[in-house]
Coordinates of C-alpha atoms in Angstrom, one line a residue:
X1 CA 101.4 -90.0 -83.5
X2 CA 98.6 -92.6 -84.0
X3 CA 96.6 -89.9 -85.8
X4 CA 99.3 -89.5 -88.5
X5 CA 99.5 -93.2 -89.1
X6 CA 95.7 -93.5 -89.3
X7 CA 95.6 -90.5 -91.7
X8 CA 98.3 -92.1 -94.0
X9 CA 96.5 -95.4 -94.0
X10 CA 93.2 -93.7 -95.0
X11 CA 95.1 -91.8 -97.6
X12 CA 96.5 -95.0 -99.1
X13 CA 93.0 -96.4 -99.2
X14 CA 91.8 -93.3 -101.0
X15 CA 94.4 -93.8 -103.7
X16 CA 93.0 -97.3 -104.1
X17 CA 89.5 -95.9 -104.3
X18 CA 88.2 -98.1 -101.4
X19 CA 84.7 -97.6 -100.1
X20 CA 84.5 -95.2 -97.2
X21 CA 88.1 -94.2 -97.5
X22 CA 87.3 -90.6 -98.2
X23 CA 85.0 -90.4 -95.2
X24 CA 87.7 -92.0 -93.0
X25 CA 90.3 -89.6 -94.2
X26 CA 88.2 -86.6 -93.3
X27 CA 87.1 -88.0 -89.9
X28 CA 90.7 -88.6 -88.9
X29 CA 91.6 -85.1 -90.0
X30 CA 88.7 -83.6 -88.0
X31 CA 89.3 -85.7 -84.9
X32 CA 92.6 -83.9 -84.1
X33 CA 90.7 -80.7 -83.6
X34 CA 87.7 -82.1 -81.9
X35 CA 89.3 -84.8 -79.6
X36 CA 92.6 -83.2 -79.0
X37 CA 91.1 -80.0 -77.6
X38 CA 91.0 -81.8 -74.2
X39 CA 94.8 -82.0 -74.0
X40 CA 97.1 -79.3 -72.9
X41 CA 97.1 -76.3 -75.2
X42 CA 100.7 -76.5 -76.2
X43 CA 100.7 -80.2 -76.9
X44 CA 97.4 -80.0 -78.8
X45 CA 98.6 -77.1 -81.0
X46 CA 101.8 -79.1 -81.8
X47 CA 99.9 -82.2 -82.8
X48 CA 97.6 -80.2 -85.1
X49 CA 100.4 -78.4 -86.8
X50 CA 102.3 -81.7 -87.4
X51 CA 99.2 -83.3 -88.7
X52 CA 98.6 -80.4 -91.2
X53 CA 102.2 -80.5 -92.4
X54 CA 101.8 -84.2 -92.9
X55 CA 98.7 -83.7 -95.0
X56 CA 100.5 -81.1 -97.0
X57 CA 103.3 -83.5 -97.8
X58 CA 100.8 -86.3 -98.7
X59 CA 99.0 -83.9 -101.1
X60 CA 102.2 -82.9 -102.9
X61 CA 101.2 -82.6 -106.5
X62 CA 104.7 -83.3 -107.7
X63 CA 104.4 -86.9 -106.7
X64 CA 102.1 -89.5 -108.3
X65 CA 100.6 -90.5 -105.0
X66 CA 100.0 -86.9 -104.2
X67 CA 98.2 -86.3 -107.4
X68 CA 96.0 -89.4 -106.9
X69 CA 95.1 -88.3 -103.4
X70 CA 94.2 -84.8 -104.6
X71 CA 92.0 -86.3 -107.3
X72 CA 90.3 -88.6 -104.8
X73 CA 89.7 -86.4 -101.8
X74 CA 91.2 -83.0 -102.3
X75 CA 88.1 -81.3 -103.5
X76 CA 86.3 -82.3 -100.2
X77 CA 88.9 -81.1 -97.7
X78 CA 88.5 -77.3 -97.4
X79 CA 85.9 -77.5 -94.6
X80 CA 88.0 -79.9 -92.5
X81 CA 91.1 -77.8 -93.0
X82 CA 89.3 -74.6 -91.9
X83 CA 88.8 -76.2 -88.4
X84 CA 92.6 -75.8 -87.8
X85 CA 92.8 -72.1 -88.7
X86 CA 91.8 -71.0 -85.2
X87 CA 94.1 -73.4 -83.3
X88 CA 97.2 -71.3 -83.6
X89 CA 98.9 -68.8 -85.9
X90 CA 101.2 -71.6 -87.2
X91 CA 98.2 -73.8 -88.0
X92 CA 96.5 -70.9 -89.7
X93 CA 99.5 -70.4 -92.0
X94 CA 99.6 -74.1 -92.9
X95 CA 95.8 -74.1 -93.4
X96 CA 96.1 -71.2 -95.8
X97 CA 98.9 -73.0 -97.7
X98 CA 96.7 -76.1 -98.0
X99 CA 93.7 -74.1 -99.2
X100 CA 95.8 -72.5 -101.9
X101 CA 97.4 -75.9 -102.8
X102 CA 93.9 -77.4 -103.3
X103 CA 92.7 -74.4 -105.3
X104 CA 95.8 -74.8 -107.6
X105 CA 95.8 -78.5 -107.9
X106 CA 92.3 -80.0 -107.8
X107 CA 89.7 -79.9 -110.6
X108 CA 88.9 -76.2 -110.8
X109 CA 85.2 -76.6 -111.1
X110 CA 84.9 -79.0 -108.2
X111 CA 87.2 -77.1 -105.8
X112 CA 85.5 -73.8 -106.8
X113 CA 82.1 -75.3 -105.8
X114 CA 83.6 -76.5 -102.5
X115 CA 85.2 -73.2 -101.6
X116 CA 82.0 -71.3 -102.4
X117 CA 80.0 -73.6 -100.2
X118 CA 82.5 -73.2 -97.3
X119 CA 82.5 -69.4 -97.8
X120 CA 78.7 -69.3 -97.7
X121 CA 78.7 -71.3 -94.4
X122 CA 81.4 -69.1 -92.9
X123 CA 79.3 -66.0 -93.7
X124 CA 76.2 -67.6 -92.1
X125 CA 78.3 -68.4 -89.0
X126 CA 79.8 -64.9 -89.0
X127 CA 83.3 -66.6 -89.2
X128 CA 84.8 -63.8 -91.3
X129 CA 88.3 -64.6 -90.2
X130 CA 88.0 -67.9 -92.0
X131 CA 86.6 -66.2 -95.1
X132 CA 90.1 -64.7 -95.6
X133 CA 91.5 -68.2 -96.3
X134 CA 88.7 -69.1 -98.7
X135 CA 89.0 -65.8 -100.6
X136 CA 92.6 -66.5 -101.1
X137 CA 91.7 -69.9 -102.5
X138 CA 89.2 -68.3 -104.9
X139 CA 91.8 -66.0 -106.2
X140 CA 93.9 -69.0 -107.1
X141 CA 91.2 -71.2 -108.7
X142 CA 89.3 -68.6 -110.8
X143 CA 92.1 -68.0 -113.3
X144 CA 92.1 -71.7 -114.0
X145 CA 88.5 -71.6 -115.3
X146 CA 88.8 -71.8 -119.1
X147 CA 85.2 -72.4 -120.2
X148 CA 81.8 -70.9 -119.3
X149 CA 83.7 -68.2 -117.3
X150 CA 80.6 -66.0 -116.9
X151 CA 78.6 -68.7 -115.3
X152 CA 81.3 -69.5 -112.7
X153 CA 82.0 -65.8 -112.2
X154 CA 78.3 -65.2 -111.5
X155 CA 78.2 -68.1 -108.9
X156 CA 81.3 -66.6 -107.3
X157 CA 79.9 -63.1 -107.1
X158 CA 76.7 -64.4 -105.6
X159 CA 78.7 -65.5 -102.5
X160 CA 81.1 -62.5 -102.5
X161 CA 78.4 -59.8 -102.4
X162 CA 77.3 -60.6 -98.8
X163 CA 81.0 -60.6 -97.7
X164 CA 81.4 -57.1 -99.1
X165 CA 78.3 -55.8 -97.3
X166 CA 79.1 -57.5 -94.0
X167 CA 82.6 -56.1 -94.0
X168 CA 81.2 -52.6 -93.7
X169 CA 80.0 -53.4 -90.2
X170 CA 83.3 -54.7 -88.7
X171 CA 83.9 -51.5 -86.8
X172 CA 85.3 -53.4 -83.8
X173 CA 87.9 -55.2 -86.0
X174 CA 89.5 -52.7 -88.3
X175 CA 92.4 -55.0 -89.3
X176 CA 90.0 -57.9 -90.3
X177 CA 87.9 -55.5 -92.3
X178 CA 90.9 -54.1 -94.2
X179 CA 92.1 -57.7 -94.9
X180 CA 88.8 -58.7 -96.3
X181 CA 88.5 -55.7 -98.5
X182 CA 92.0 -56.3 -99.8
X183 CA 91.1 -59.8 -100.7
X184 CA 87.8 -58.7 -102.3
X185 CA 89.6 -56.1 -104.4
X186 CA 92.1 -58.8 -105.4
X187 CA 89.2 -61.0 -106.6
X188 CA 87.7 -58.1 -108.5
X189 CA 91.0 -57.8 -110.4
X190 CA 90.9 -61.5 -111.1
X191 CA 87.4 -61.1 -112.5
X192 CA 88.7 -58.2 -114.6
X193 CA 91.5 -60.5 -116.0
X194 CA 88.9 -63.1 -116.9
X195 CA 86.8 -60.5 -118.6
X196 CA 89.9 -59.2 -120.5
X197 CA 90.9 -62.7 -121.9
X198 CA 87.3 -63.9 -122.8
X199 CA 86.8 -64.1 -126.5
X200 CA 83.2 -65.3 -126.8
X201 CA 81.0 -62.2 -127.2
X202 CA 78.1 -63.5 -125.1
X203 CA 80.3 -64.6 -122.3
X204 CA 82.2 -61.3 -122.4
X205 CA 79.0 -59.3 -122.1
X206 CA 77.8 -61.3 -119.2
X207 CA 81.2 -60.9 -117.5
X208 CA 81.0 -57.1 -118.1
X209 CA 77.7 -56.9 -116.1
X210 CA 78.9 -59.2 -113.4
X211 CA 82.2 -57.4 -112.9
X212 CA 80.5 -54.0 -113.0
X213 CA 78.0 -55.0 -110.4
X214 CA 80.5 -56.4 -108.1
X215 CA 82.9 -53.4 -108.5
X216 CA 80.0 -51.0 -107.7
X217 CA 79.0 -52.9 -104.5
X218 CA 82.7 -53.1 -103.5
X219 CA 83.1 -49.4 -104.1
X220 CA 80.5 -48.7 -101.3
X221 CA 82.3 -51.1 -98.9
X222 CA 85.7 -49.6 -99.6
X223 CA 84.6 -46.0 -99.2
X224 CA 82.7 -46.9 -96.0
X225 CA 85.9 -48.3 -94.5
X226 CA 87.5 -44.8 -94.8
X227 CA 91.1 -45.8 -94.2
X228 CA 94.5 -44.5 -95.3
X229 CA 94.4 -46.9 -98.3
X230 CA 90.9 -45.9 -99.4
X231 CA 92.0 -43.5 -102.1
X232 CA 94.3 -46.1 -103.7
X233 CA 91.5 -48.8 -103.6
X234 CA 89.0 -46.4 -105.1
X235 CA 91.4 -45.6 -107.9
X236 CA 91.8 -49.3 -108.7
X237 CA 88.1 -49.8 -108.7
X238 CA 87.6 -46.8 -111.0
X239 CA 90.1 -48.4 -113.5
X240 CA 88.1 -51.6 -113.3
X241 CA 84.8 -49.8 -114.0
X242 CA 86.4 -47.9 -116.8
X243 CA 87.5 -51.2 -118.4
X244 CA 83.8 -52.2 -118.3
X245 CA 82.9 -49.1 -120.2
X246 CA 81.6 -47.2 -117.1
X247 CA 83.1 -43.8 -117.7
X248 CA 82.1 -40.8 -115.5
X249 CA 79.1 -39.6 -117.6
X250 CA 77.7 -43.2 -117.5
X251 CA 78.4 -43.5 -113.8
X252 CA 76.3 -40.4 -113.3
X253 CA 73.4 -41.7 -115.4
X254 CA 71.2 -43.9 -113.4
X255 CA 69.5 -45.3 -116.5
X256 CA 72.9 -46.6 -117.6
X257 CA 73.6 -48.1 -114.2
X258 CA 70.2 -49.8 -114.2
X259 CA 71.0 -51.4 -117.6
X260 CA 74.3 -52.7 -116.3
X261 CA 72.8 -54.1 -113.1
X262 CA 69.8 -55.6 -115.0
X263 CA 72.2 -58.4 -116.2
X264 CA 72.3 -59.6 -112.6
X265 CA 68.6 -59.8 -112.1
X266 CA 68.2 -63.3 -113.7
X267 CA 68.8 -64.3 -110.1
X268 CA 66.8 -62.8 -107.3
X269 CA 69.8 -62.9 -105.0
X270 CA 71.4 -59.8 -106.5
X271 CA 68.2 -57.7 -106.0
X272 CA 69.2 -57.4 -102.4
X273 CA 72.3 -55.4 -103.3
X274 CA 70.9 -52.9 -105.8
X275 CA 71.0 -50.1 -103.3
X276 CA 74.7 -50.9 -102.6
X277 CA 75.4 -50.9 -106.4
X278 CA 73.5 -47.6 -106.8
X279 CA 75.5 -46.0 -104.0
X280 CA 78.7 -47.4 -105.5
X281 CA 78.0 -45.8 -108.8
X282 CA 77.3 -42.4 -107.1
X283 CA 80.5 -42.8 -105.1
X284 CA 82.5 -43.7 -108.2
X285 CA 81.1 -40.7 -110.1
X286 CA 81.8 -38.4 -107.2
X287 CA 85.3 -39.9 -106.7
X288 CA 86.1 -39.5 -110.4
X289 CA 85.3 -35.8 -110.2
X290 CA 87.0 -35.2 -106.9
X291 CA 90.2 -36.9 -108.1
X292 CA 90.5 -34.6 -111.1
X293 CA 92.3 -31.6 -109.5
X294 CA 91.3 -28.3 -111.0
X295 CA 89.5 -30.1 -113.8
X296 CA 86.0 -29.2 -115.0
X297 CA 83.5 -32.0 -113.9
X298 CA 82.3 -34.1 -116.8
X299 CA 78.7 -33.4 -116.0
X300 CA 76.3 -30.5 -115.5
X301 CA 75.9 -29.0 -112.1
X302 CA 72.4 -30.4 -111.8
X303 CA 73.7 -33.9 -112.7
X304 CA 76.3 -33.6 -110.1
X305 CA 73.8 -32.7 -107.5
X306 CA 71.6 -35.5 -108.6
X307 CA 74.4 -37.9 -107.8
X308 CA 74.6 -36.3 -104.3
X309 CA 70.9 -36.9 -103.9
X310 CA 71.4 -40.5 -104.9
X311 CA 74.2 -40.9 -102.4
X312 CA 72.5 -39.3 -99.5
X313 CA 69.3 -41.3 -100.1
X314 CA 71.3 -44.4 -99.7
X315 CA 73.0 -43.1 -96.6
X316 CA 69.8 -42.3 -94.8
X317 CA 68.3 -45.7 -95.8
X318 CA 71.1 -47.3 -94.0
X319 CA 70.4 -45.1 -91.0
X320 CA 73.9 -44.1 -89.9
X321 CA 76.4 -44.2 -92.6
X322 CA 77.6 -40.8 -91.6
X323 CA 81.1 -41.3 -93.1
X324 CA 79.4 -41.5 -96.5
X325 CA 77.3 -38.5 -95.7
X326 CA 80.5 -36.5 -94.9
X327 CA 82.0 -37.6 -98.3
X328 CA 78.7 -36.6 -100.0
X329 CA 78.9 -33.1 -98.5
X330 CA 82.5 -32.8 -99.7
X331 CA 81.4 -33.8 -103.1
X332 CA 78.7 -31.1 -103.3
X333 CA 81.2 -28.5 -101.9
X334 CA 83.6 -29.5 -104.7
X335 CA 80.9 -29.0 -107.3
X336 CA 80.1 -25.6 -105.8
X337 CA 83.7 -24.6 -105.8
X338 CA 84.4 -25.8 -109.4
X339 CA 81.3 -24.1 -110.8
X340 CA 82.1 -20.7 -109.2
X341 CA 78.9 -18.6 -109.2
X342 CA 77.1 -20.5 -111.9
X343 CA 73.4 -21.2 -111.2
X344 CA 72.0 -24.7 -111.0
X345 CA 69.3 -23.8 -113.5
X346 CA 67.5 -25.4 -116.5
X347 CA 65.1 -23.6 -118.8
X348 CA 62.2 -24.8 -116.7
X349 CA 62.6 -23.5 -113.1
X350 CA 59.9 -26.1 -112.0
X351 CA 62.2 -28.9 -113.2
X352 CA 65.2 -27.3 -111.5
X353 CA 63.3 -26.9 -108.2
X354 CA 62.1 -30.5 -108.3
X355 CA 65.6 -31.8 -108.7
X356 CA 67.1 -29.5 -106.2
X357 CA 64.3 -30.1 -103.6
X358 CA 65.1 -33.8 -103.5
X359 CA 68.6 -33.0 -102.4
X360 CA 67.5 -30.3 -100.0
X361 CA 65.1 -32.5 -98.2
X362 CA 67.8 -35.1 -97.7
X363 CA 70.2 -32.5 -96.4
X364 CA 67.5 -31.5 -94.0
X365 CA 67.3 -35.1 -92.8
X366 CA 71.1 -35.0 -92.2
X367 CA 70.7 -31.8 -90.2
X368 CA 68.1 -33.4 -88.0
X369 CA 69.3 -37.0 -87.7
X370 CA 73.1 -36.8 -87.6
X371 CA 74.6 -37.3 -84.1
X372 CA 77.5 -35.1 -85.1
X373 CA 77.2 -31.3 -84.6
X374 CA 79.9 -30.5 -87.2
X375 CA 78.1 -32.7 -89.8
X376 CA 74.7 -31.0 -89.0
X377 CA 76.3 -27.6 -89.4
X378 CA 78.0 -28.5 -92.7
X379 CA 74.8 -30.0 -94.1
X380 CA 72.8 -26.9 -93.3
X381 CA 75.5 -24.7 -94.7
X382 CA 75.5 -26.7 -97.9
X383 CA 71.7 -26.6 -98.0
X384 CA 71.8 -22.7 -98.0
X385 CA 74.6 -22.6 -100.6
X386 CA 72.7 -24.8 -103.0
X387 CA 69.6 -22.7 -102.5
X388 CA 71.5 -19.5 -103.3
X389 CA 72.8 -21.0 -106.5
X390 CA 69.4 -21.5 -108.0
X391 CA 67.3 -18.9 -109.8
X392 CA 64.9 -16.8 -107.7
X393 CA 61.9 -18.7 -109.1
X394 CA 63.4 -22.1 -108.4
X395 CA 64.6 -20.9 -105.0
X396 CA 61.2 -19.8 -104.0
X397 CA 59.6 -23.0 -105.1
X398 CA 62.1 -25.0 -103.1
X399 CA 61.4 -22.9 -100.0
X400 CA 57.6 -23.4 -100.4
X401 CA 58.1 -27.1 -100.7
X402 CA 60.5 -27.4 -97.7
X403 CA 58.4 -25.2 -95.5
X404 CA 55.2 -27.1 -96.3
X405 CA 56.5 -30.6 -96.4
X406 CA 56.9 -31.5 -92.8
X407 CA 60.4 -30.3 -92.2
X408 CA 61.6 -30.0 -88.6
X409 CA 60.2 -26.9 -86.9
X410 CA 63.6 -25.4 -86.1
X411 CA 64.8 -25.8 -89.7
X412 CA 61.6 -24.2 -91.0
X413 CA 62.2 -21.2 -88.7
X414 CA 65.7 -20.9 -90.1
X415 CA 64.4 -21.2 -93.7
X416 CA 61.9 -18.4 -93.1
X417 CA 64.7 -16.2 -91.8
X418 CA 66.5 -17.0 -95.0
X419 CA 63.3 -16.1 -97.0
X420 CA 63.2 -12.8 -95.1
X421 CA 66.7 -12.0 -96.2
X422 CA 65.8 -12.9 -99.8
X423 CA 62.8 -10.5 -99.6
X424 CA 65.1 -7.7 -98.3
X425 CA 67.7 -8.4 -101.0
X426 CA 65.1 -8.6 -103.8
X427 CA 63.4 -5.4 -102.6
X428 CA 66.6 -3.4 -103.1
X429 CA 67.4 -4.9 -106.6
X430 CA 66.3 -3.9 -110.1
X431 CA 63.5 -5.9 -111.6
X432 CA 62.0 -6.6 -108.2
X433 CA 58.5 -6.7 -109.8
X434 CA 59.5 -10.0 -111.5
X435 CA 60.9 -11.5 -108.3
X436 CA 58.6 -14.0 -106.5
X437 CA 60.0 -12.8 -103.1
X438 CA 58.5 -9.3 -103.9
X439 CA 55.1 -10.5 -104.9
X440 CA 51.8 -11.9 -103.5
X441 CA 53.3 -15.3 -103.7
X442 CA 55.6 -14.7 -100.8
X443 CA 52.6 -14.9 -98.4
X444 CA 52.4 -18.6 -99.3
X445 CA 55.3 -19.2 -97.0
X446 CA 53.4 -17.7 -94.1
X447 CA 50.2 -19.6 -94.9
X448 CA 52.1 -22.9 -95.2
X449 CA 53.0 -22.6 -91.5
X450 CA 50.0 -20.7 -90.0
X451 CA 47.3 -22.7 -91.8
X452 CA 49.0 -26.0 -92.7
X453 CA 46.1 -28.5 -92.9
X454 CA 42.9 -27.6 -94.5
X455 CA 42.5 -24.4 -92.6
X456 CA 43.4 -25.9 -89.2
X457 CA 45.9 -24.0 -87.0
X458 CA 49.4 -25.4 -86.6
X459 CA 50.2 -28.1 -84.1
X460 CA 51.7 -26.6 -80.9
X461 CA 54.1 -26.8 -79.2
X462 CA 55.6 -29.1 -81.8
X463 CA 55.8 -26.4 -84.4
X464 CA 56.4 -23.5 -82.1
X465 CA 59.7 -22.4 -83.7
X466 CA 58.2 -22.5 -87.2
X467 CA 55.2 -20.4 -86.1
X468 CA 57.3 -17.7 -84.6
X469 CA 59.4 -17.6 -87.8
X470 CA 56.2 -17.3 -89.9
X471 CA 54.9 -14.5 -87.7
X472 CA 58.2 -12.6 -87.8
X473 CA 58.2 -12.9 -91.6
X474 CA 54.6 -11.6 -91.8
X475 CA 55.4 -8.7 -89.5
X476 CA 58.5 -7.8 -91.5
X477 CA 56.4 -7.7 -94.7
X478 CA 53.7 -5.6 -93.1
X479 CA 56.2 -3.0 -91.8
X480 CA 58.2 -3.0 -95.0
X481 CA 55.2 -2.3 -97.2
X482 CA 53.7 0.3 -94.8
X483 CA 57.0 2.2 -94.3
X484 CA 57.6 2.3 -98.1
X485 CA 54.0 3.2 -99.0
X486 CA 53.9 0.2 -101.3
X487 CA 51.9 -3.0 -101.6
X488 CA 53.9 -5.3 -103.9
X489 CA 53.0 -8.4 -101.9
X490 CA 49.3 -7.4 -101.5
X491 CA 49.6 -7.8 -97.8
X492 CA 48.0 -4.4 -97.1
X493 CA 44.9 -5.1 -99.2
X494 CA 41.7 -5.3 -97.1
X495 CA 41.0 -8.9 -98.2
X496 CA 44.5 -10.0 -97.1
X497 CA 44.3 -8.2 -93.8
X498 CA 40.9 -9.8 -93.0
X499 CA 42.2 -13.2 -94.0
X500 CA 45.3 -12.8 -91.8
X501 CA 43.2 -11.8 -88.8
X502 CA 40.4 -14.3 -89.2
X503 CA 42.3 -17.3 -90.6
X504 CA 45.8 -17.0 -89.1
X505 CA 46.0 -14.8 -86.0
X506 CA 42.8 -15.4 -84.2
X507 CA 42.8 -19.2 -84.6
X508 CA 46.3 -19.2 -83.3
X509 CA 45.2 -17.7 -80.0
X510 CA 43.1 -20.8 -79.3
X511 CA 46.0 -23.1 -80.3
X512 CA 48.3 -21.2 -77.9
X513 CA 45.9 -21.4 -75.0
X514 CA 45.6 -25.1 -75.4
X515 CA 49.4 -25.6 -74.7
X516 CA 49.9 -27.2 -71.3
X517 CA 51.6 -24.7 -69.0
X518 CA 53.5 -27.3 -67.0
X519 CA 56.9 -27.0 -68.7
X520 CA 58.8 -23.8 -67.7
X521 CA 61.1 -23.9 -70.7
X522 CA 58.2 -24.2 -73.2
X523 CA 56.4 -21.5 -71.2
X524 CA 59.1 -19.0 -72.1
X525 CA 58.8 -19.8 -75.8
X526 CA 55.0 -19.6 -75.6
X527 CA 55.3 -16.1 -74.0
X528 CA 57.5 -15.1 -77.0
X529 CA 55.0 -16.6 -79.4
X530 CA 52.1 -14.8 -77.8
X531 CA 53.9 -11.5 -77.8
X532 CA 54.8 -11.8 -81.5
X533 CA 51.2 -12.8 -82.4
X534 CA 49.9 -9.8 -80.5
X535 CA 52.2 -7.4 -82.3
X536 CA 51.1 -8.8 -85.7
X537 CA 47.4 -8.5 -84.7
X538 CA 47.8 -4.9 -83.5
X539 CA 49.4 -4.0 -86.9
X540 CA 46.6 -5.7 -88.8
X541 CA 43.8 -4.1 -86.7
X542 CA 45.4 -0.7 -87.1
X543 CA 45.5 -1.1 -90.9
X544 CA 41.9 -2.3 -90.9
X545 CA 40.9 0.8 -88.9
X546 CA 42.2 3.0 -91.7
X547 CA 39.4 4.6 -93.7

């Protein structure tokens, strides 16, 4: 037990404030881990545990000597103590007790700085298991801060933000992720208590922004974890946000969120987490609405869909947060269910289409990029439901935008089939002359595919599905107008027939001929395309031959 004797001797010298005593105390403490590792595992673990227990006794704040030692060296010990946390479970428990003891007994400002530095290093080293001990220490020391609370809270949150983000990627250690999230939520509640007791207006306002920002980032991490405790954690975070003044309407207003997070931008470090905070606000707003059973959402349908756009944009930026995508879909479905058959429409259908299109394009990306068939199917189903809940004018503008904006060929083909159904439905309804699907405008959908880039034919075979869909829609319109003796769409006018032949169908022949014939699967699709083009050309030429 020479180590214990040397440690006690160094401790006595620390109490007498001798030169190099603090360094000697730390070196002796660290040597048990570094040098003793060469011994047998059982003996080494026992030595480490006994040494930690002796340190704990030496630092007893109820004794005068313990208080002197804490004052002299306590603030500098967390890093050395952390070395023991991985020796054994027993050492980890004593290490945690010591970290909490230091947090409760040392100068709060000094020990806070030391804990934050150790936490920062642990994150850099990806030692997240050690972060748990330090987070517990922070929960103990922060309530002891009595002055300049906002400044110390800000320094703390600077270090906590990366912990929250990194925790989302611990898929291989679910237990550790849950433990970290639990500690972070505990710290968020500690910050809430600091905010509640603060009397100085300027400090309180700063604390409001700091707490809001941290809670929003933490909301994203909690929902990403998607565990049995997620709902309870979300509810607690919603209460914290509510205490900061972030009610549901404010959570759904991005300008309000920007004003709250702007408080954090005095330091560049927080700029890195704005997308996390944005997503947290969207999730918080969505969760608030979803948790209100059978209650009318506290926002308009378009505002609710804007939240979904916000959320999905974040998901796709992260390239793979499909759990969040699934929750976003459920949110949209809940909005659709609550609003019944109400249309997502404002007075200006162009404004409506612009807002809706942003969401539809992101849903399209989910359909294309998600590795999960069920999620792809759900996203496309939601896409169609949202389209159907807009006015005819807005719906048409959305389709034109989607078809002409580089959407995946297979999705464009499906959307053109949807457009064909819209034409059929509008044709049989009253007031069809006011419907864009029964007007000359509907040919825009065909032209967007068959003449996409400054008059050039479409790229084949990349856009093969879309081209077949456009030709089928064109043929459907031709036959519909011809059989009914009408020309609502102008498709039977000589000018339109000549345009279709010279600008769409004939250039398409050359594009088809240029497709390499070496792929049997593509060859079958090419044959179908050629057949559809030929049928359309026959119909056009027959009409042009009419006197």
